Tab-separated table of C-alpha atoms in Angstrom:
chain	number	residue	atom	x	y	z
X	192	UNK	CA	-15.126	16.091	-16.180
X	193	UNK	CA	-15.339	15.086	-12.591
X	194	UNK	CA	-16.474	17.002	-9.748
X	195	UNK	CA	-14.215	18.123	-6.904
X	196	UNK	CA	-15.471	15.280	-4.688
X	197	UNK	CA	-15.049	12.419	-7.212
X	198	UNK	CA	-11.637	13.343	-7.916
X	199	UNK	CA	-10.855	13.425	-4.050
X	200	UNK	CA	-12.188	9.936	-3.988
X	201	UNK	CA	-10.352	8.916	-6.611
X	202	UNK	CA	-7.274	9.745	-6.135
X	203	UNK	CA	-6.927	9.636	-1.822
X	204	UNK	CA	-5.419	6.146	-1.047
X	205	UNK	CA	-4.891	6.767	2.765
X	206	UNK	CA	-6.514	4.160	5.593
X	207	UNK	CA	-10.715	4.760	5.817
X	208	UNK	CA	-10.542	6.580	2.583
X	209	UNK	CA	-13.422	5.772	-0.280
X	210	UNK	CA	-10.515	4.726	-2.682
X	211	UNK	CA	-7.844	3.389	0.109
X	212	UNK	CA	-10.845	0.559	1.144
X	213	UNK	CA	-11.326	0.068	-2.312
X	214	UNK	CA	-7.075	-0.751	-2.906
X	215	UNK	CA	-7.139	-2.681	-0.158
X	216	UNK	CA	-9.075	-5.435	-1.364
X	217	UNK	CA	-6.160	-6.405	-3.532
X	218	UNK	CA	-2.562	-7.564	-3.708
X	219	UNK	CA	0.051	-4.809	-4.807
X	220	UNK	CA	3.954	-5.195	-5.883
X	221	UNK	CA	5.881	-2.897	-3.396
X	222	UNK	CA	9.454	-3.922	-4.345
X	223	UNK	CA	11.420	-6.082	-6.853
X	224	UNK	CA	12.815	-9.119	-5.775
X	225	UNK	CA	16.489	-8.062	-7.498
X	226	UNK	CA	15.956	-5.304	-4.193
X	227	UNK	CA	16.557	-8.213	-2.177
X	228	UNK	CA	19.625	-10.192	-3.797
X	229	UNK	CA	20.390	-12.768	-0.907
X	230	UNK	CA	19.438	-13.995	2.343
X	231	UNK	CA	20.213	-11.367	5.274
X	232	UNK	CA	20.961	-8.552	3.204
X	233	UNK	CA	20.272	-4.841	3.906
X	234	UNK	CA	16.140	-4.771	4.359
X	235	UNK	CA	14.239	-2.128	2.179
X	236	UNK	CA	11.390	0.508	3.563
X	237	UNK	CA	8.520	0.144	1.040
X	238	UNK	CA	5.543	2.103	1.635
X	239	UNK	CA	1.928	0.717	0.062
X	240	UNK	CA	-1.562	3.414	0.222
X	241	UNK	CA	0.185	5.409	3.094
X	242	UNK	CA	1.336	2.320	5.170
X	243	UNK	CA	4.913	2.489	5.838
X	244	UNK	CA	6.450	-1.015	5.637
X	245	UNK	CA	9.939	-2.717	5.769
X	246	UNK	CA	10.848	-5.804	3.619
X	247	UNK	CA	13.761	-8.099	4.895
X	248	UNK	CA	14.699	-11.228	3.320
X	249	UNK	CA	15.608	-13.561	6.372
X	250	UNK	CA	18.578	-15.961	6.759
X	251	UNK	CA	16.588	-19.425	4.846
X	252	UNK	CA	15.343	-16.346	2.294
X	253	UNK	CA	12.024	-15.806	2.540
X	254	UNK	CA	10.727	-12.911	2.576
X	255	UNK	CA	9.082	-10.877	5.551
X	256	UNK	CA	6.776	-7.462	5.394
X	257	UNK	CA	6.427	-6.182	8.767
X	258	UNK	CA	5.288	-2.264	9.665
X	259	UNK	CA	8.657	-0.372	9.768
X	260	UNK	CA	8.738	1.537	12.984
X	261	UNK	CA	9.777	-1.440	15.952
X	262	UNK	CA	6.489	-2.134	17.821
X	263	UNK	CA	8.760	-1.272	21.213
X	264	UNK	CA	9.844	2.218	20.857
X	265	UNK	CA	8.766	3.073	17.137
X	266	UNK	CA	12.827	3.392	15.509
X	267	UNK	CA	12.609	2.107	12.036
X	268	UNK	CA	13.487	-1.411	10.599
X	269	UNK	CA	15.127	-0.364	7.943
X	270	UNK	CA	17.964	0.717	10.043
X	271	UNK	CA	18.198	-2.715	11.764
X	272	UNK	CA	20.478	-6.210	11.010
X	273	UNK	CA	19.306	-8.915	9.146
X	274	UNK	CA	20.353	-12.078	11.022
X	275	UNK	CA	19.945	-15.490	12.733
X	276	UNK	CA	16.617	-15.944	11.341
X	277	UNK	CA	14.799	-12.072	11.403
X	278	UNK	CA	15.381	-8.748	11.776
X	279	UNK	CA	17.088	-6.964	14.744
X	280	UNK	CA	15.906	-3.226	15.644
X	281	UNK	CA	19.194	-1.515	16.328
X	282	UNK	CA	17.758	0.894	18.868
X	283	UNK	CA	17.122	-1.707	21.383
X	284	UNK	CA	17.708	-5.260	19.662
X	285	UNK	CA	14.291	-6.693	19.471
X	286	UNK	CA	14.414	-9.233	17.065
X	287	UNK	CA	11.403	-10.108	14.761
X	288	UNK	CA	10.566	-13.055	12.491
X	289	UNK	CA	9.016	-12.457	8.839
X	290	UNK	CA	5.606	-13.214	10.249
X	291	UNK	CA	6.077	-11.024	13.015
X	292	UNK	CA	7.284	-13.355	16.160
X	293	UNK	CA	9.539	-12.363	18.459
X	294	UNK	CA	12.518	-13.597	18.989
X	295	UNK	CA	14.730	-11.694	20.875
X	296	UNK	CA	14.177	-8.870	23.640
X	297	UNK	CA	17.276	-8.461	24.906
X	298	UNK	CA	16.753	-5.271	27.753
X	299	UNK	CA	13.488	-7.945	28.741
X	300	UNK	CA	14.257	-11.044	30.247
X	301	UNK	CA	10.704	-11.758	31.045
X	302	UNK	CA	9.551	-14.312	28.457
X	303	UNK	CA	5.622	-13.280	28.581
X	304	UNK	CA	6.428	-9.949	26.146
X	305	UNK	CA	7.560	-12.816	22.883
X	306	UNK	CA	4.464	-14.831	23.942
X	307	UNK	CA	2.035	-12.289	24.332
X	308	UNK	CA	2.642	-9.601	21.456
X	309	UNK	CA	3.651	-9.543	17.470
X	310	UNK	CA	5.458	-6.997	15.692
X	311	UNK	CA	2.413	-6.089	12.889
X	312	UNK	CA	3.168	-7.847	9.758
X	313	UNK	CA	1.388	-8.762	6.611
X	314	UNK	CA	1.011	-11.668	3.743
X	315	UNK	CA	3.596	-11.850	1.482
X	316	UNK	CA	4.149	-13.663	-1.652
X	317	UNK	CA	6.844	-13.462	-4.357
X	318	UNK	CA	6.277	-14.341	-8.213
X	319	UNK	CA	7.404	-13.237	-11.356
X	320	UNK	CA	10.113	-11.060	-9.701
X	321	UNK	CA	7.805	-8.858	-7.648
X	322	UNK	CA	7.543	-9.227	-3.802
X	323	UNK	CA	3.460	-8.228	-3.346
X	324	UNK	CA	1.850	-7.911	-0.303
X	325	UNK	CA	-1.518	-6.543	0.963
X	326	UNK	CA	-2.836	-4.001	3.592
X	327	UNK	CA	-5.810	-3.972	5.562
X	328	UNK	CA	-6.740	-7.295	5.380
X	329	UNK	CA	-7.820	-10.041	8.473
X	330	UNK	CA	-5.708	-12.711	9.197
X	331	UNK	CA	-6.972	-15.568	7.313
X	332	UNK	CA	-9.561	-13.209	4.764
X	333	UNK	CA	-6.852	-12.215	2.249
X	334	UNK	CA	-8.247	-11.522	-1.157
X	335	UNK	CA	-7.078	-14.294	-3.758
X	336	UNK	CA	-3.956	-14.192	-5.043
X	337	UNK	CA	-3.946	-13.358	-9.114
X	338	UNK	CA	-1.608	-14.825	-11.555
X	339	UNK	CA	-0.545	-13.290	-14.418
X	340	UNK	CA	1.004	-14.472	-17.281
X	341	UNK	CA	4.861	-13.391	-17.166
X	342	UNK	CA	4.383	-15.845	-13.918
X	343	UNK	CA	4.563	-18.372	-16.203
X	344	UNK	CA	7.205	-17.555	-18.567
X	345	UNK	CA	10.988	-18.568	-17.816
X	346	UNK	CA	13.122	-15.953	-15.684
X	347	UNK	CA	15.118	-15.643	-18.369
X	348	UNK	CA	12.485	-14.453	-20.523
X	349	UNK	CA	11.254	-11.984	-18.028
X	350	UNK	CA	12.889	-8.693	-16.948
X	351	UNK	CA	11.504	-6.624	-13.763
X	352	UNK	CA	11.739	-2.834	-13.713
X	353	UNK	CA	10.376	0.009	-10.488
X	354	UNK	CA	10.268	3.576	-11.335
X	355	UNK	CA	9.163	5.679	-8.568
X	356	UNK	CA	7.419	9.051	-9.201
X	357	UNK	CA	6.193	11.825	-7.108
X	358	UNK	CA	2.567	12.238	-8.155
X	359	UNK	CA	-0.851	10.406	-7.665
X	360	UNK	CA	-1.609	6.644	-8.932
X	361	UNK	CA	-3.869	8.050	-11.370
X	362	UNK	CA	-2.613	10.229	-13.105
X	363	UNK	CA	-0.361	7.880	-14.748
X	364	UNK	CA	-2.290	5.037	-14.943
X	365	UNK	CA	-4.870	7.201	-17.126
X	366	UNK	CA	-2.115	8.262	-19.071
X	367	UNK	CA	-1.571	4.411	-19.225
X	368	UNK	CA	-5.066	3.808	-20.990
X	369	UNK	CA	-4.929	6.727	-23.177
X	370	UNK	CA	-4.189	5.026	-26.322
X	371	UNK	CA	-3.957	8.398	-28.636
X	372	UNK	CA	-0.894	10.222	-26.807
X	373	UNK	CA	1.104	6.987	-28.019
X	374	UNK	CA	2.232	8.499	-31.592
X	375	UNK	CA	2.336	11.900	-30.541
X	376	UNK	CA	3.975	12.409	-27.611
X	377	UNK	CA	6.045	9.241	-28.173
X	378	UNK	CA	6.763	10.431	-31.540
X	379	UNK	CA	10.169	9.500	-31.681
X	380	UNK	CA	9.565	5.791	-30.695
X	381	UNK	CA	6.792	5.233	-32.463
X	382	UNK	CA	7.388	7.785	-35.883
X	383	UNK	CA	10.790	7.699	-36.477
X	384	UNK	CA	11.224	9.656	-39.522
X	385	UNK	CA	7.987	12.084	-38.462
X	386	UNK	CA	10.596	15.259	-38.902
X	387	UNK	CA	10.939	14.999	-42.651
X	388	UNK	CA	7.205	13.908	-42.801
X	389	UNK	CA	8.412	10.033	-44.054
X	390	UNK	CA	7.263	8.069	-40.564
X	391	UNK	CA	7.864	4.666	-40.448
X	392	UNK	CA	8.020	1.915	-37.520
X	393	UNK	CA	11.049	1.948	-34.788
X	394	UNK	CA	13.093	-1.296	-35.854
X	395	UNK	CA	12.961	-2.806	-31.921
X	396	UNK	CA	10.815	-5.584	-31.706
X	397	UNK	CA	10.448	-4.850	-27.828
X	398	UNK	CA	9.047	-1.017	-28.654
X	399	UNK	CA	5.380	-0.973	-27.545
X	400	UNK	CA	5.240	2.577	-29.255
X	401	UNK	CA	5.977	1.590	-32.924
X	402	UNK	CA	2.591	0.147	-33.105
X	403	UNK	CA	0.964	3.043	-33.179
X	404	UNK	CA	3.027	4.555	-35.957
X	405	UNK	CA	1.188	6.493	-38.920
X	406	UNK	CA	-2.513	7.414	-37.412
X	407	UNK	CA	-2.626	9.972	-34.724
X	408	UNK	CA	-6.639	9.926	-34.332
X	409	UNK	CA	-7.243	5.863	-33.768
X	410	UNK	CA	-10.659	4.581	-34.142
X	411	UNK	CA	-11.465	3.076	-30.187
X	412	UNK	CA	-13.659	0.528	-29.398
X	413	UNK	CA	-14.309	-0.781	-25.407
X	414	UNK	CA	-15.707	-3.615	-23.901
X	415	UNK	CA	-16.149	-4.224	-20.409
X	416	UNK	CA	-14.682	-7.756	-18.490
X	417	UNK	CA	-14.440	-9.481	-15.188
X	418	UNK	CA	-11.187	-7.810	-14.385
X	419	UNK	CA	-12.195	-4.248	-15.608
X	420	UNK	CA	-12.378	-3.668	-19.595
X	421	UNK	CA	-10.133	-3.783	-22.670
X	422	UNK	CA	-10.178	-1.158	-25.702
X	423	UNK	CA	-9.089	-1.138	-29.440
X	424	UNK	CA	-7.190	1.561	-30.992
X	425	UNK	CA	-7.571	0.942	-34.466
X	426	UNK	CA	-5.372	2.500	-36.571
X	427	UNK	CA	-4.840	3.062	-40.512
X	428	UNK	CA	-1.687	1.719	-41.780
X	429	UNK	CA	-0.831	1.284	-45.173
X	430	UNK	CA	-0.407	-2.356	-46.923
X	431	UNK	CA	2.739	-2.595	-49.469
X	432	UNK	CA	1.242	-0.818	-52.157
X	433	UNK	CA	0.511	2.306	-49.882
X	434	UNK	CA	-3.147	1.589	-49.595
X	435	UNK	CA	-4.791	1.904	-46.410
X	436	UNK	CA	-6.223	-1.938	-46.473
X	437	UNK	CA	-5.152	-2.840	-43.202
X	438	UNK	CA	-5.747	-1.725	-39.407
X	439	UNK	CA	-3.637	-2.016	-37.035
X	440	UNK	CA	-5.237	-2.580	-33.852
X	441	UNK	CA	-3.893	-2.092	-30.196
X	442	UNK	CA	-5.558	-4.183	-27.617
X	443	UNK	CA	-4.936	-3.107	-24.038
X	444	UNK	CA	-6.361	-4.492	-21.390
X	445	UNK	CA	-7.135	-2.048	-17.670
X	446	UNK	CA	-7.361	-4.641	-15.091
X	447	UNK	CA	-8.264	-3.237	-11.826
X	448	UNK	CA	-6.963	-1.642	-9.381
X	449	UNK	CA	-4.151	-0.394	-11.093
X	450	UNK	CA	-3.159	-2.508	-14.140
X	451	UNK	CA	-2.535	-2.705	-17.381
X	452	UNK	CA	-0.905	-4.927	-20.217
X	453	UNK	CA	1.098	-3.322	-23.233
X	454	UNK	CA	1.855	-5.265	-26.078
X	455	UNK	CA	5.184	-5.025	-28.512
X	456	UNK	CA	5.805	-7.056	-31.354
X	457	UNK	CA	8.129	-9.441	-29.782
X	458	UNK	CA	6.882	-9.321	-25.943
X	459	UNK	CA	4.378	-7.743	-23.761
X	460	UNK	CA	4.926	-5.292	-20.267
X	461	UNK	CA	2.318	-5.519	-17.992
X	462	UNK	CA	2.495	-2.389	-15.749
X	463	UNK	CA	1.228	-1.408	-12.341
X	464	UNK	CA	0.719	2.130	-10.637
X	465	UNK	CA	1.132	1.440	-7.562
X	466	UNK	CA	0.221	3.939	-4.849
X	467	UNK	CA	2.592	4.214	-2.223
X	468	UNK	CA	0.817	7.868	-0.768
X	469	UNK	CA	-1.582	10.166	-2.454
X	470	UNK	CA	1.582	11.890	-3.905
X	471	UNK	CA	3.784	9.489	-5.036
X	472	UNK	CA	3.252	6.388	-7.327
X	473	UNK	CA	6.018	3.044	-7.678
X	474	UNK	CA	5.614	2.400	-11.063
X	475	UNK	CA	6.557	-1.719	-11.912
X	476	UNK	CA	7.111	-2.714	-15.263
X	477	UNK	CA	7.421	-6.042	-16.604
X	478	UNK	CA	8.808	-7.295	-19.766
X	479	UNK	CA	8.222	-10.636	-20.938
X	480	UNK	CA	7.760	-12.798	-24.235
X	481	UNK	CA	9.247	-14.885	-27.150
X	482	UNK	CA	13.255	-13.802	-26.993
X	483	UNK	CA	15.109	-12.730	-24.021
X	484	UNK	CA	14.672	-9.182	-22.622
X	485	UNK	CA	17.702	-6.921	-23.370
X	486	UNK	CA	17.864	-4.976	-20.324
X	487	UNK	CA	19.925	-2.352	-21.990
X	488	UNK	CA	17.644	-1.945	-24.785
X	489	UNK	CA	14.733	-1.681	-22.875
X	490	UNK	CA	16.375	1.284	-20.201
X	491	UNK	CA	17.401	2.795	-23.299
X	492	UNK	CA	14.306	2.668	-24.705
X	493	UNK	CA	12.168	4.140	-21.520
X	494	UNK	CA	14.327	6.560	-21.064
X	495	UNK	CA	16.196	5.673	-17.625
X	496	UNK	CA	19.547	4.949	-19.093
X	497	UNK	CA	20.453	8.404	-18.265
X	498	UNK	CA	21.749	8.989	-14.701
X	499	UNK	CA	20.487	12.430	-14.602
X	500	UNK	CA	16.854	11.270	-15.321
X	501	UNK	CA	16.296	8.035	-13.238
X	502	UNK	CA	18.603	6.720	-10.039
X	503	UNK	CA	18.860	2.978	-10.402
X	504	UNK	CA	19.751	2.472	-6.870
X	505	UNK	CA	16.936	4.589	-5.258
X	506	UNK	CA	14.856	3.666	-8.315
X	507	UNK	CA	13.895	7.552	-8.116
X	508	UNK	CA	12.713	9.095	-10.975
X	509	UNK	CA	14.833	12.257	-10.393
X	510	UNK	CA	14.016	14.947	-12.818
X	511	UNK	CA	12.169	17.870	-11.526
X	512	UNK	CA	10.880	21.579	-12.450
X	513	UNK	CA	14.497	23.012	-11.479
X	514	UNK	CA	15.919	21.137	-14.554
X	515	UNK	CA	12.897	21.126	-16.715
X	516	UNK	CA	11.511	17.874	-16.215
X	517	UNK	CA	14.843	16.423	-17.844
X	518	UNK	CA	13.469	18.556	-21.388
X	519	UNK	CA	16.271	19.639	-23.861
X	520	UNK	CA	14.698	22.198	-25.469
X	521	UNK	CA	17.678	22.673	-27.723
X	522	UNK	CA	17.578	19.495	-29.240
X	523	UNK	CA	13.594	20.133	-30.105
X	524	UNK	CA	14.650	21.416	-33.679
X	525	UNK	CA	15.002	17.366	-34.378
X	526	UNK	CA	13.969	15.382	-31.505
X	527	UNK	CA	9.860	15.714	-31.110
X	528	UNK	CA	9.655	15.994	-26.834
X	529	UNK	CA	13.583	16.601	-26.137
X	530	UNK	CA	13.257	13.803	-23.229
X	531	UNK	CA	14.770	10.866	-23.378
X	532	UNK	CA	12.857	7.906	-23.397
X	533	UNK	CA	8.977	7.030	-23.191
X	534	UNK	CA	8.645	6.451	-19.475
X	535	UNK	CA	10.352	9.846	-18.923
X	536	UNK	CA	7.865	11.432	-21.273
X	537	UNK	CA	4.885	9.765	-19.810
X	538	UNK	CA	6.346	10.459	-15.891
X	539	UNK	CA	7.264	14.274	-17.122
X	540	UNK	CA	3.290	14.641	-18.758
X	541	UNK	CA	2.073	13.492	-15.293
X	542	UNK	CA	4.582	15.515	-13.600
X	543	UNK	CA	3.375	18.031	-14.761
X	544	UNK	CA	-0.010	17.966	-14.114
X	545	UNK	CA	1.102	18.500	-9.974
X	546	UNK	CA	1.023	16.089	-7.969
X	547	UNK	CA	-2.484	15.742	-7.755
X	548	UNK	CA	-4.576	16.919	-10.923
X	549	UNK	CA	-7.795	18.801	-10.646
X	550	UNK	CA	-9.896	16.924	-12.639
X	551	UNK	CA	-13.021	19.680	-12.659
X	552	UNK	CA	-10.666	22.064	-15.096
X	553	UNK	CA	-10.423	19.082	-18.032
X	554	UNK	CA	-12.163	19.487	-21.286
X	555	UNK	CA	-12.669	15.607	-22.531
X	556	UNK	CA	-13.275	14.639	-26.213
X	557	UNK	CA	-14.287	10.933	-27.751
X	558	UNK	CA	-10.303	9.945	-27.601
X	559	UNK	CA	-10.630	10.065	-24.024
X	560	UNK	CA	-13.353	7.195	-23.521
X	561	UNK	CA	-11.012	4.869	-22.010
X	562	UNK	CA	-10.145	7.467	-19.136
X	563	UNK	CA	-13.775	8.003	-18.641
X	564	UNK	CA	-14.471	4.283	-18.620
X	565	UNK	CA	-11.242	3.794	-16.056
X	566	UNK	CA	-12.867	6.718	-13.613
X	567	UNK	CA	-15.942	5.130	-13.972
X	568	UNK	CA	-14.489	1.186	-13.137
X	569	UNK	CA	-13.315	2.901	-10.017
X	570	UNK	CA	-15.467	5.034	-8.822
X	571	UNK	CA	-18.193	2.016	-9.024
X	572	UNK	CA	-15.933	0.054	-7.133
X	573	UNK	CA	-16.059	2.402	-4.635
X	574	UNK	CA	-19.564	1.872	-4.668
X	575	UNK	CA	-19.490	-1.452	-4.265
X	576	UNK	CA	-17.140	-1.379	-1.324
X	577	UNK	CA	-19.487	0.777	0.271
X	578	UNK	CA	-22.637	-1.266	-0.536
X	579	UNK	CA	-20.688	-4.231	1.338
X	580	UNK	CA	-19.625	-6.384	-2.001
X	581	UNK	CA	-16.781	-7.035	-3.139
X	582	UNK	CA	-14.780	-4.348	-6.124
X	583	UNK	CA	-14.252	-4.851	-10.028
X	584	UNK	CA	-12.084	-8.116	-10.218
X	585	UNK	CA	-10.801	-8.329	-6.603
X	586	UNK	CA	-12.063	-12.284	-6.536
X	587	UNK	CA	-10.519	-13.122	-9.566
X	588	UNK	CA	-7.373	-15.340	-9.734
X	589	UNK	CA	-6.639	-16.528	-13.276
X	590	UNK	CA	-5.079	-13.275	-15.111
X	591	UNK	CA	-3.052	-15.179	-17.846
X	592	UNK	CA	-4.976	-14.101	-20.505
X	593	UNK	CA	-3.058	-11.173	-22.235
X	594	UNK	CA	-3.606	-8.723	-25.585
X	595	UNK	CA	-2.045	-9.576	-29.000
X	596	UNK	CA	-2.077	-6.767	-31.662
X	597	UNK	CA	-1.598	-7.285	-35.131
X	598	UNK	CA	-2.447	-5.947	-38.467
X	599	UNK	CA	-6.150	-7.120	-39.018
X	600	UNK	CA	-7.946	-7.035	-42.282
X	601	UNK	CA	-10.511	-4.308	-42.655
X	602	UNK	CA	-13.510	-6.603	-42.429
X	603	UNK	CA	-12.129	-8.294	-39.443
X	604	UNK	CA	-13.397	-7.361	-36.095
X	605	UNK	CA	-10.801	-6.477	-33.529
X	606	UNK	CA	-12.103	-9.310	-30.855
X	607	UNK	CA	-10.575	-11.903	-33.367
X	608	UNK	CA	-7.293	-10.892	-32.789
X	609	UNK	CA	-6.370	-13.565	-30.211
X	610	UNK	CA	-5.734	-12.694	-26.570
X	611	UNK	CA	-3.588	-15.717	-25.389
X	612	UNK	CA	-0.428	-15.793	-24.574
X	613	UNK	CA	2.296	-18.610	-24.470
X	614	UNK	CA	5.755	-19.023	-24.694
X	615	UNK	CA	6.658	-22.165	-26.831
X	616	UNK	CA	8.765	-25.082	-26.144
X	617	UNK	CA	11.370	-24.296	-28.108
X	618	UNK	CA	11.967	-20.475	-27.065
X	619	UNK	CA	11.976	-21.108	-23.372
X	620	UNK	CA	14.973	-23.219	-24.114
């Protein structure tokens, strides 16, 4: 349980706040590069821990993240033209360049305004199908820039997905490192067969959730690392003669500020929560391994194949209490959560909660020790930010090491299970 003021800290992301300095010492996705298809299309508004931002692809395509109201007269970006090299404010036609330049004041003549003042702006990079950027930072005293492993694999081994929800960061990132809601809530996707008491695994090799079929009270096991920790869920799972020989075990690493890496039996999604206010989270998902994604499969699969759950041009998840949180309750009788898919039952659980929970009401047992050792990962960081050093991970560059699960003999421990992840040769062909 935390107190009133720990959860405030926590979960606030805004500019001077305990947890918004601690966010800002690291680079965030705000938007998927599929957002911006070619050069001089329609720009995007993005917003990152309260800033509000536009994203414009200019006319060579790169890509430009500038504060969205125009610096002149404060009309947004977002309503402006993408041309000749930047984008043009409609309200008054000042033109600006992705790092901010002027380059056109057309009701001012007088040349001094483009010499002596930029239109805000910040760094930018694009990889793996994410544009990222970060906030807050000095011009030239950026935080390193980390690399993941689906940076690495071929595009066409890698599928990008943005979910957008109206509650706090945390809340679904702790839902994110709760290993023992996986075969209950997600009973449908993981237990398939759980309604005549005959479970067994979901046949899709790109299901995270059928991993943690059979054993509803996991064994855990944590270890703290550079980037934040990893855990074990260790589950029971019957050999071919029935006999509980085996354990499967679930390695997920938390890697700070907001991520987290899921693996499936053919492919992994790292995920990041990532707070656009105190009250709404952009959820990015990516999907990437030894086949191709099926991008069908996988919407199908989280649940946002449905048009009245999730808008894929707004990226909105759009359910709400007016419809139930998207719940058929009169399917219930023989599907376990009536919702769809598992992102719409983990977005509806944190839903739920409001959009900010009040952590001091909680009553926390042993299957919550990853939460507890998430809270405490941040709330030390916070620590550390005010102590003047630097948060959990934020210097780190190299994150290509990922989590492999498997089943692991009894007498095995669960750090043998290898962590390393590469695509070979012959699959990225």
């Amino acid at each position: 349980m935390l107190s009133h003021e720990e959860n405030e800290a926590l979960c606030r992301v805004g500019r001077g706040t305990p947890m918004g300095k601690v966010m800002r010492r690291y680079w965030h996705p705000i938007a998927l590069s599929e957002e911006l298809p070619e050069p001089d299309c329609k720009p995007i508004r993005a917003e990152l821990l309260g800033e509000k931002l536009v994203v414009f692809r200019d006319s060579e395509g790169k890509v430009g993240v500038l504060q969205e109201s125009c610096m002149h007269r404060g009309a947004s970006l977002a309503l402006g033209r993408v041309e000749d090299g930047g984008v043009r404010c409609l309200y008054h036609g000042w033109k600006f360049a992705v790092d901010g330049t002027i380059l056109d004041t057309p009701n001012n003549p007088d040349p001094r305004v483009k010499q002596r003042l930029k239109q805000p702006c910040f760094p930018v990079r694009e990889e793996g199908g994410l544009i990222w950027t970060v906030v807050g930072a000095k011009k030239g005293e950026e935080p390193p820039f980390r690399r993941y492993s689906f940076m690495d694999a071929p595009a066409e081994h890698r599928l990008a997905l943005r979910i957008n929800v109206k509650c706090n960061y945390l809340q679904l990132w702790e839902g994110g490192a709760d290993s023992s809601h996986v075969g209950i809530l997600h009973a449908e996707s993981a237990s398939p067969g759980w309604l005549n008491d005959e479970p067994t695994r979901d046949s899709r090799a790109s299901n995270p959730a059928n991993l943690a079929v059979v054993d509803n009270a996991p064994t855990f096991e944590i270890e703290n690392t550079d980037y934040g920790f990893h855990y074990a869920a260790m589950r029971r799972a019957p050999n071919a003669q029935g006999e509980p020989e085996v354990v499967n075990v679930r390695v997920v690493p938390l890697i700070m500020p907001t991520g987290r890496i899921i693996p499936a039996p053919n492919s992994f999604l790292t995920v990041f929560e990532t707070p656009d206010n105190d009250g709404q989270t952009s959820t990015f998902i990516v999907q990437h391994g030894y086949s191709k994604p099926d991008r069908e499969e996988m919407l199908e699969l989280l649940g946002m194949d449905d048009p009245a759950v999730y808008d894929p041009e707004t990226h909105n998840l759009t359910v709400d209490w007016g419809m139930g949180l998207g719940q058929k309750r009169d399917q219930m009788d023989e599907h376990w959560s009536g919702m769809k898919g598992v992102e719409h039952e983990d977005a509806a659980m944190a839903l739920s909660m409001g959009q900010i929970f009040d952590r001091t009401q909680e009553h926390l047992v042993a299957a919550d020790g990853a939460v507890v050792r998430l809270r405490r990962c941040l709330l030390d960081s916070i620590k550390a930010v005010e102590e003047g050093e630097e948060p959990l991970g934020a210097t780190m560059e190299d994150l290509t090491q990922v989590s492999v699960t498997s089943d692991a003999p009894l007498d095995r421990p669960w750090q043998a299970v290898g962590h390393h992840y590469e695509i070979p040769p012959q699959a990225a062909e």
